[in-house]
């Protein structure tokens, strides 16, 4: 018993001379600390990174209809640093609560097709300042800017960084336009 | 280098720096709480600009003093009504927040004012029509410039005026009568 008690001694001594009273003895202090942690977690979720399930057929070759989770970077909030070709998470402007994931096809000043390429119409629109043009990868099954027009960048919540689940299909999302533009830029 | 490190170490052992450090750290743990409260529950804001004259910033052309208001953010997008004064991120610049009055809700037919190209418009689903109170349309950049805005852009409602004292109190938005030229949908 003696060797064990000598091992435990520093802990026992600390417990005896602790300056902070133990947390569980002060329910109010525990509550305050819980509130602080929740607020910190909320800020991290809202302004840092978040993970969540993606559902629906509108992004089909890129994301399956269900059972897939994605990692979103909120550092791209309000479209900050978003480029054409990126996948963004946005608040659907015509619905009170729903959110969606679409691909950025045009940014302020760009000219974009109003309808699908195979619709026969080649009418174009210039994306107004502060807006972006979002279109799903699965054109026939996607409700996007072709239906509700340009989306204010203020409704963009973040950029999709990766597919995280199922784990064996983990995949960073690469901007398909980047490799070409980097060639032309250099 | 080593002596410098030793000096820093020594200074951190002095009671004042350590106490002050722990005090600052304890204060920093409250920052997320304050930020969360200000973005999700309520915030006290100053009103810039003359677009809500004469209701807010009544003396915009006489003094630089601005009105202090309470911006209530909890469930601000739920059950919006005509007459409410809302703050929202402007559609043309995501970093700017604007304050205007809700004039039309979804389905309403609004007869527009000057800069708008069409004479009237039906407000699309999920959108609202916002305008400044100013009678002079040049004082306000609102839906007549950028069209109906998505209700998702709304960040809060102005529920109370805090200063100046003579008009401090609740914003009685329900007493506001519809602007001429609104056909309720």
Short mmCIF file of C-alpha atoms in Angstrom, two decimals:
data_model
loop_
_atom_site.label_atom_id
_atom_site.label_comp_id
_atom_site.label_asym_id
_atom_site.label_seq_id
_atom_site.Cartn_x
_atom_site.Cartn_y
_atom_site.Cartn_z
CA UNK A 1 0.00 0.00 0.00
CA UNK A 2 2.84 2.31 0.87
CA UNK A 3 4.31 2.65 -2.65
CA UNK A 4 0.90 3.37 -4.08
CA UNK A 5 0.13 6.07 -1.59
CA UNK A 6 3.49 7.69 -2.36
CA UNK A 7 2.50 7.70 -6.04
CA UNK A 8 -0.81 9.28 -5.24
CA UNK A 9 0.60 11.84 -2.90
CA UNK A 10 1.00 14.74 -5.36
CA UNK A 11 -2.60 14.37 -6.44
CA UNK A 12 -3.86 14.16 -2.91
CA UNK A 13 -1.88 17.18 -1.89
CA UNK A 14 -3.16 19.15 -4.86
CA UNK A 15 -6.72 18.19 -4.02
CA UNK A 16 -6.22 19.35 -0.44
CA UNK A 17 -4.61 22.68 -1.28
CA UNK A 18 -6.65 23.41 -4.39
CA UNK A 19 -7.46 27.10 -4.60
CA UNK A 20 -10.40 26.65 -6.94
CA UNK A 21 -13.37 24.95 -5.34
CA UNK A 22 -14.47 21.86 -7.24
CA UNK A 23 -16.90 22.46 -10.08
CA UNK A 24 -19.56 20.01 -9.02
CA UNK A 25 -19.88 21.75 -5.69
CA UNK A 26 -21.04 24.92 -7.44
CA UNK A 27 -23.91 24.23 -9.81
CA UNK A 28 -24.10 27.88 -10.86
CA UNK A 29 -20.44 27.93 -11.85
CA UNK A 30 -20.91 24.68 -13.76
CA UNK A 31 -23.88 26.19 -15.58
CA UNK A 32 -21.92 29.30 -16.53
CA UNK A 33 -19.04 27.26 -17.82
CA UNK A 34 -21.41 25.08 -19.87
CA UNK A 35 -22.96 28.19 -21.42
CA UNK A 36 -19.51 29.48 -22.32
CA UNK A 37 -18.52 26.20 -23.95
CA UNK A 38 -21.77 26.03 -25.90
CA UNK A 39 -21.31 29.58 -27.17
CA UNK A 40 -17.75 28.83 -28.21
CA UNK A 41 -18.87 25.68 -30.01
CA UNK A 42 -21.64 27.65 -31.73
CA UNK A 43 -19.19 30.29 -32.94
CA UNK A 44 -16.81 27.61 -34.21
CA UNK A 45 -19.70 25.94 -36.03
CA UNK A 46 -20.96 29.23 -37.48
CA UNK A 47 -17.68 30.95 -38.38
CA UNK A 48 -15.18 28.07 -38.53
CA UNK A 49 -16.04 24.62 -39.76
CA UNK A 50 -19.07 22.36 -39.71
CA UNK A 51 -20.01 18.86 -40.77
CA UNK A 52 -23.43 17.71 -41.86
CA UNK A 53 -25.41 15.38 -44.09
CA UNK A 54 -26.20 16.32 -47.68
CA UNK A 55 -29.41 15.12 -49.27
CA UNK A 56 -31.20 15.41 -52.56
CA UNK A 57 -30.65 14.56 -56.20
CA UNK A 58 -29.59 18.01 -57.41
CA UNK A 59 -25.82 17.44 -57.16
CA UNK A 60 -25.92 13.85 -58.37
CA UNK A 61 -22.61 12.89 -59.91
CA UNK A 62 -20.78 14.79 -57.14
CA UNK A 63 -22.94 13.79 -54.17
CA UNK A 64 -25.23 10.80 -53.80
CA UNK A 65 -28.91 11.33 -53.01
CA UNK A 66 -28.42 10.51 -49.32
CA UNK A 67 -26.11 9.01 -46.70
CA UNK A 68 -23.25 11.37 -47.41
CA UNK A 69 -21.68 13.86 -45.04
CA UNK A 70 -19.71 16.91 -46.04
CA UNK A 71 -17.23 19.27 -44.41
CA UNK A 72 -18.01 22.97 -44.84
CA UNK A 73 -15.62 25.86 -44.23
CA UNK A 74 -17.47 28.90 -42.90
CA UNK A 75 -14.42 31.05 -43.57
CA UNK A 76 -16.07 31.56 -46.97
CA UNK A 77 -19.16 33.08 -45.28
CA UNK A 78 -20.93 35.71 -47.38
CA UNK A 79 -19.03 34.45 -50.42
CA UNK A 80 -15.69 35.77 -49.21
CA UNK A 81 -13.00 34.28 -51.45
CA UNK A 82 -15.43 32.06 -53.36
CA UNK A 83 -14.51 31.38 -56.99
CA UNK A 84 -16.43 30.15 -60.00
CA UNK A 85 -16.55 26.35 -59.86
CA UNK A 86 -16.64 26.11 -56.04
CA UNK A 87 -19.41 24.27 -54.19
CA UNK A 88 -21.21 26.46 -51.67
CA UNK A 89 -23.74 25.95 -48.90
CA UNK A 90 -26.41 28.67 -49.08
CA UNK A 91 -29.75 29.65 -47.61
CA UNK A 92 -32.44 29.14 -50.26
CA UNK A 93 -33.77 32.69 -50.84
CA UNK A 94 -37.39 31.70 -51.52
CA UNK A 95 -37.80 29.37 -48.54
CA UNK A 96 -37.96 30.28 -44.85
CA UNK A 97 -35.64 27.63 -43.40
CA UNK A 98 -34.12 25.36 -46.05
CA UNK A 99 -30.50 25.30 -47.12
CA UNK A 100 -28.86 23.89 -50.21
CA UNK A 101 -25.59 23.05 -51.87
CA UNK A 102 -24.89 24.19 -55.41
CA UNK A 103 -22.01 25.05 -57.68
CA UNK A 104 -21.05 28.68 -58.31
CA UNK A 105 -21.41 29.35 -62.04
CA UNK A 106 -21.14 33.14 -62.02
CA UNK A 107 -19.96 35.91 -59.72
CA UNK A 108 -20.80 39.65 -59.86
CA UNK A 109 -20.25 41.01 -63.35
CA UNK A 110 -20.18 37.61 -65.09
CA UNK A 111 -22.57 36.83 -67.92
CA UNK A 112 -24.40 33.52 -67.46
CA UNK A 113 -27.05 31.52 -69.34
CA UNK A 114 -30.48 32.02 -67.77
CA UNK A 115 -31.68 28.55 -68.80
CA UNK A 116 -30.06 25.16 -69.22
CA UNK A 117 -27.71 24.80 -72.20
CA UNK A 118 -30.08 22.31 -73.89
CA UNK A 119 -33.18 24.47 -73.45
CA UNK A 120 -32.74 26.07 -76.87
CA UNK A 121 -32.70 29.57 -75.40
CA UNK A 122 -29.39 31.39 -75.27
CA UNK A 123 -30.63 34.38 -73.26
CA UNK A 124 -27.99 35.61 -70.85
CA UNK A 125 -27.97 37.79 -67.75
CA UNK A 126 -25.23 39.74 -66.04
CA UNK A 127 -24.92 38.74 -62.39
CA UNK A 128 -25.67 41.91 -60.37
CA UNK A 129 -23.23 43.26 -57.76
CA UNK A 130 -23.21 41.26 -54.52
CA UNK A 131 -24.89 38.22 -56.07
CA UNK A 132 -23.81 34.88 -57.47
CA UNK A 133 -25.34 32.43 -59.94
CA UNK A 134 -25.75 28.94 -58.46
CA UNK A 135 -26.59 25.82 -60.48
CA UNK A 136 -26.75 22.17 -59.46
CA UNK A 137 -24.62 19.54 -61.17
CA UNK A 138 -27.69 17.48 -62.07
CA UNK A 139 -29.41 20.00 -64.34
CA UNK A 140 -32.83 18.29 -64.81
CA UNK A 141 -33.33 17.61 -61.08
CA UNK A 142 -32.02 20.83 -59.61
CA UNK A 143 -33.91 23.91 -58.50
CA UNK A 144 -31.40 26.72 -58.51
CA UNK A 145 -30.69 30.17 -59.95
CA UNK A 146 -32.42 29.10 -63.17
CA UNK A 147 -35.63 29.09 -61.10
CA UNK A 148 -35.13 31.86 -58.53
CA UNK A 149 -32.50 34.08 -60.11
CA UNK A 150 -29.19 35.34 -58.73
CA UNK A 151 -28.60 34.61 -55.02
CA UNK A 152 -27.28 37.36 -52.71
CA UNK A 153 -23.78 36.50 -51.50
CA UNK A 154 -25.00 37.33 -47.98
CA UNK A 155 -26.96 34.05 -48.09
CA UNK A 156 -23.81 31.97 -48.71
CA UNK A 157 -22.93 30.18 -45.47
CA UNK A 158 -19.71 28.46 -46.52
CA UNK A 159 -17.79 26.46 -49.05
CA UNK A 160 -17.81 22.67 -49.29
CA UNK A 161 -14.27 21.40 -48.60
CA UNK A 162 -14.66 17.63 -48.61
CA UNK A 163 -16.91 14.61 -48.59
CA UNK A 164 -16.23 13.03 -45.19
CA UNK A 165 -18.65 10.14 -44.98
CA UNK A 166 -18.73 7.28 -45.93
CA UNK A 167 -15.13 7.25 -44.81
CA UNK A 168 -13.79 4.99 -47.56
CA UNK A 169 -15.04 7.56 -50.06
CA UNK A 170 -13.35 10.50 -48.35
CA UNK A 171 -12.52 13.05 -50.99
CA UNK A 172 -11.38 16.66 -51.03
CA UNK A 173 -13.55 18.77 -53.31
CA UNK A 174 -11.40 20.19 -56.08
CA UNK A 175 -12.53 23.11 -58.19
CA UNK A 176 -12.74 21.58 -61.69
CA UNK A 177 -12.05 24.94 -63.32
CA UNK A 178 -8.91 25.66 -61.33
CA UNK A 179 -6.45 23.48 -63.24
CA UNK A 180 -7.38 25.13 -66.53
CA UNK A 181 -7.34 28.67 -65.20
CA UNK A 182 -3.97 28.14 -63.52
CA UNK A 183 -2.52 27.08 -66.88
CA UNK A 184 -3.85 30.17 -68.59
CA UNK A 185 -2.79 32.45 -65.75
CA UNK A 186 0.86 31.36 -65.80
CA UNK B 1 18.11 34.31 -25.87
CA UNK B 2 18.21 32.15 -22.80
CA UNK B 3 18.47 35.16 -20.51
CA UNK B 4 15.54 36.79 -22.28
CA UNK B 5 13.46 33.68 -21.78
CA UNK B 6 14.46 33.58 -18.14
CA UNK B 7 13.45 37.21 -17.77
CA UNK B 8 10.03 36.60 -19.30
CA UNK B 9 9.66 33.55 -17.10
CA UNK B 10 10.62 35.57 -14.06
CA UNK B 11 8.25 38.37 -14.91
CA UNK B 12 5.38 35.94 -15.37
CA UNK B 13 6.05 34.76 -11.86
CA UNK B 14 5.44 38.19 -10.38
CA UNK B 15 1.98 38.30 -8.86
CA UNK B 16 0.69 41.31 -10.76
CA UNK B 17 1.35 39.98 -14.29
CA UNK B 18 0.02 36.59 -13.41
CA UNK B 19 -3.10 37.97 -11.82
CA UNK B 20 -3.66 40.34 -14.71
CA UNK B 21 -3.09 37.50 -17.18
CA UNK B 22 -5.62 35.21 -15.54
CA UNK B 23 -8.03 38.12 -15.31
CA UNK B 24 -7.71 38.81 -19.04
CA UNK B 25 -8.08 35.13 -19.83
CA UNK B 26 -11.21 34.95 -17.72
CA UNK B 27 -12.58 37.96 -19.56
CA UNK B 28 -11.76 36.35 -22.93
CA UNK B 29 -13.90 33.31 -22.13
CA UNK B 30 -16.91 35.65 -22.17
CA UNK B 31 -16.25 36.87 -25.72
CA UNK B 32 -18.08 33.97 -27.43
CA UNK B 33 -21.08 34.51 -25.14
CA UNK B 34 -21.27 38.20 -26.00
CA UNK B 35 -20.85 37.56 -29.73
CA UNK B 36 -23.53 34.86 -29.65
CA UNK B 37 -25.90 37.14 -27.76
CA UNK B 38 -25.32 40.04 -30.14
CA UNK B 39 -25.85 37.98 -33.29
CA UNK B 40 -28.75 35.84 -32.09
CA UNK B 41 -30.68 37.60 -29.34
CA UNK B 42 -30.32 41.37 -29.29
CA UNK B 43 -27.90 44.16 -30.04
CA UNK B 44 -27.78 47.89 -29.43
CA UNK B 45 -27.06 49.73 -32.68
CA UNK B 46 -26.57 53.26 -33.94
CA UNK B 47 -28.58 54.29 -37.01
CA UNK B 48 -26.60 55.74 -39.91
CA UNK B 49 -28.02 57.91 -42.64
CA UNK B 50 -31.26 59.73 -43.40
CA UNK B 51 -33.27 56.97 -45.14
CA UNK B 52 -35.67 56.49 -42.21
CA UNK B 53 -36.25 60.24 -41.71
CA UNK B 54 -38.39 61.46 -40.00
CA UNK B 55 -38.88 58.34 -37.85
CA UNK B 56 -35.20 57.68 -37.13
CA UNK B 57 -32.41 60.26 -37.25
CA UNK B 58 -35.02 63.04 -37.18
CA UNK B 59 -32.32 65.70 -37.11
CA UNK B 60 -30.02 64.24 -39.74
CA UNK B 61 -29.63 67.61 -41.45
CA UNK B 62 -29.16 69.60 -38.23
CA UNK B 63 -26.78 67.53 -36.16
CA UNK B 64 -24.39 64.59 -36.36
CA UNK B 65 -26.11 62.87 -33.46
CA UNK B 66 -27.48 59.47 -34.38
CA UNK B 67 -30.33 57.45 -32.91
CA UNK B 68 -29.55 54.55 -30.62
CA UNK B 69 -31.91 51.60 -31.04
CA UNK B 70 -32.43 48.07 -29.80
CA UNK B 71 -32.15 45.52 -32.61
CA UNK B 72 -34.02 42.34 -31.62
CA UNK B 73 -32.60 39.34 -33.49
CA UNK B 74 -34.36 36.36 -31.96
CA UNK B 75 -36.71 34.83 -34.59
CA UNK B 76 -36.45 38.04 -36.62
CA UNK B 77 -37.35 36.30 -39.89
CA UNK B 78 -40.50 34.70 -38.50
CA UNK B 79 -43.92 36.28 -39.10
CA UNK B 80 -42.75 39.54 -40.65
CA UNK B 81 -45.51 42.12 -41.01
CA UNK B 82 -46.02 45.34 -42.94
CA UNK B 83 -44.82 48.34 -40.96
CA UNK B 84 -42.03 46.56 -39.08
CA UNK B 85 -38.61 48.16 -39.18
CA UNK B 86 -36.03 45.53 -40.02
CA UNK B 87 -32.28 45.34 -40.47
CA UNK B 88 -30.92 43.16 -43.25
CA UNK B 89 -27.76 42.49 -45.19
CA UNK B 90 -28.07 44.44 -48.42
CA UNK B 91 -28.39 42.31 -51.54
CA UNK B 92 -25.81 44.36 -53.42
CA UNK B 93 -23.10 44.18 -50.75
CA UNK B 94 -23.01 41.26 -48.27
CA UNK B 95 -20.90 43.25 -45.80
CA UNK B 96 -23.38 46.11 -45.44
CA UNK B 97 -26.35 46.08 -43.08
CA UNK B 98 -29.26 48.36 -43.84
CA UNK B 99 -32.37 49.43 -41.92
CA UNK B 100 -35.72 49.91 -43.68
CA UNK B 101 -39.45 49.46 -43.17
CA UNK B 102 -41.30 46.41 -44.49
CA UNK B 103 -43.78 47.72 -47.08
CA UNK B 104 -44.94 44.58 -48.85
CA UNK B 105 -44.99 40.87 -48.11
CA UNK B 106 -44.94 37.95 -50.51
CA UNK B 107 -47.86 38.04 -52.94
CA UNK B 108 -48.52 41.77 -52.46
CA UNK B 109 -48.67 44.04 -55.48
CA UNK B 110 -46.53 47.10 -54.88
CA UNK B 111 -46.69 50.27 -56.93
CA UNK B 112 -43.04 51.20 -57.05
CA UNK B 113 -41.32 54.54 -56.61
CA UNK B 114 -38.85 56.40 -58.81
CA UNK B 115 -35.70 54.49 -59.66
CA UNK B 116 -37.52 51.19 -60.20
CA UNK B 117 -37.93 50.36 -63.90
CA UNK B 118 -41.44 48.80 -63.66
CA UNK B 119 -44.57 50.63 -62.49
CA UNK B 120 -45.67 47.82 -60.21
CA UNK B 121 -44.44 44.41 -59.11
CA UNK B 122 -45.79 41.34 -57.34
CA UNK B 123 -43.47 40.42 -54.47
CA UNK B 124 -42.20 36.86 -55.11
CA UNK B 125 -42.49 34.02 -52.56
CA UNK B 126 -40.14 34.26 -49.61
CA UNK B 127 -39.38 37.90 -50.39
CA UNK B 128 -40.35 41.26 -48.90
CA UNK B 129 -40.48 44.81 -50.22
CA UNK B 130 -38.57 47.29 -48.05
CA UNK B 131 -38.47 51.08 -48.26
CA UNK B 132 -37.10 53.97 -46.26
CA UNK B 133 -39.57 56.36 -44.61
CA UNK B 134 -38.05 59.41 -46.25
CA UNK B 135 -40.52 61.19 -48.51
CA UNK B 136 -37.63 62.30 -50.71
CA UNK B 137 -36.81 59.10 -52.58
CA UNK B 138 -33.22 60.23 -53.14
CA UNK B 139 -32.52 59.82 -49.41
CA UNK B 140 -33.13 56.08 -49.40
CA UNK B 141 -31.55 53.21 -51.33
CA UNK B 142 -34.15 50.48 -50.93
CA UNK B 143 -36.22 47.94 -52.86
CA UNK B 144 -36.96 50.61 -55.45
CA UNK B 145 -33.28 50.38 -56.37
CA UNK B 146 -32.51 46.69 -55.89
CA UNK B 147 -35.95 45.08 -56.03
CA UNK B 148 -37.65 42.76 -53.54
CA UNK B 149 -35.25 41.15 -51.06
CA UNK B 150 -35.25 37.64 -49.69
CA UNK B 151 -36.61 37.45 -46.13
CA UNK B 152 -33.56 35.29 -45.34
CA UNK B 153 -31.44 38.46 -45.50
CA UNK B 154 -33.24 39.93 -42.48
CA UNK B 155 -30.97 40.02 -39.41
CA UNK B 156 -33.15 41.81 -36.86
CA UNK B 157 -36.08 44.06 -35.99
CA UNK B 158 -35.88 47.49 -34.44
CA UNK B 159 -38.15 47.10 -31.40
CA UNK B 160 -37.11 50.02 -29.18
CA UNK B 161 -35.59 53.45 -29.55
CA UNK B 162 -33.15 54.14 -26.71
CA UNK B 163 -31.97 57.64 -27.54
CA UNK B 164 -32.84 60.53 -27.98
CA UNK B 165 -34.94 60.53 -24.82
CA UNK B 166 -37.93 62.41 -26.17
CA UNK B 167 -38.91 59.58 -28.47
CA UNK B 168 -37.43 56.66 -26.53
CA UNK B 169 -39.65 53.64 -26.12
CA UNK B 170 -41.26 50.89 -28.12
CA UNK B 171 -41.45 51.11 -31.87
CA UNK B 172 -45.21 50.99 -32.46
CA UNK B 173 -44.91 49.47 -35.91
CA UNK B 174 -48.46 48.10 -35.84
CA UNK B 175 -49.79 51.66 -35.92
CA UNK B 176 -48.05 52.33 -39.21
CA UNK B 177 -50.60 52.53 -42.04
CA UNK B 178 -49.81 50.92 -45.38
CA UNK B 179 -48.14 53.15 -47.90
CA UNK B 180 -50.45 54.23 -50.73
CA UNK B 181 -50.18 51.79 -53.60
CA UNK B 182 -50.03 48.46 -51.78
CA UNK B 183 -52.48 45.77 -52.81
CA UNK B 184 -52.36 43.11 -50.14
CA UNK B 185 -51.85 39.65 -51.64
#
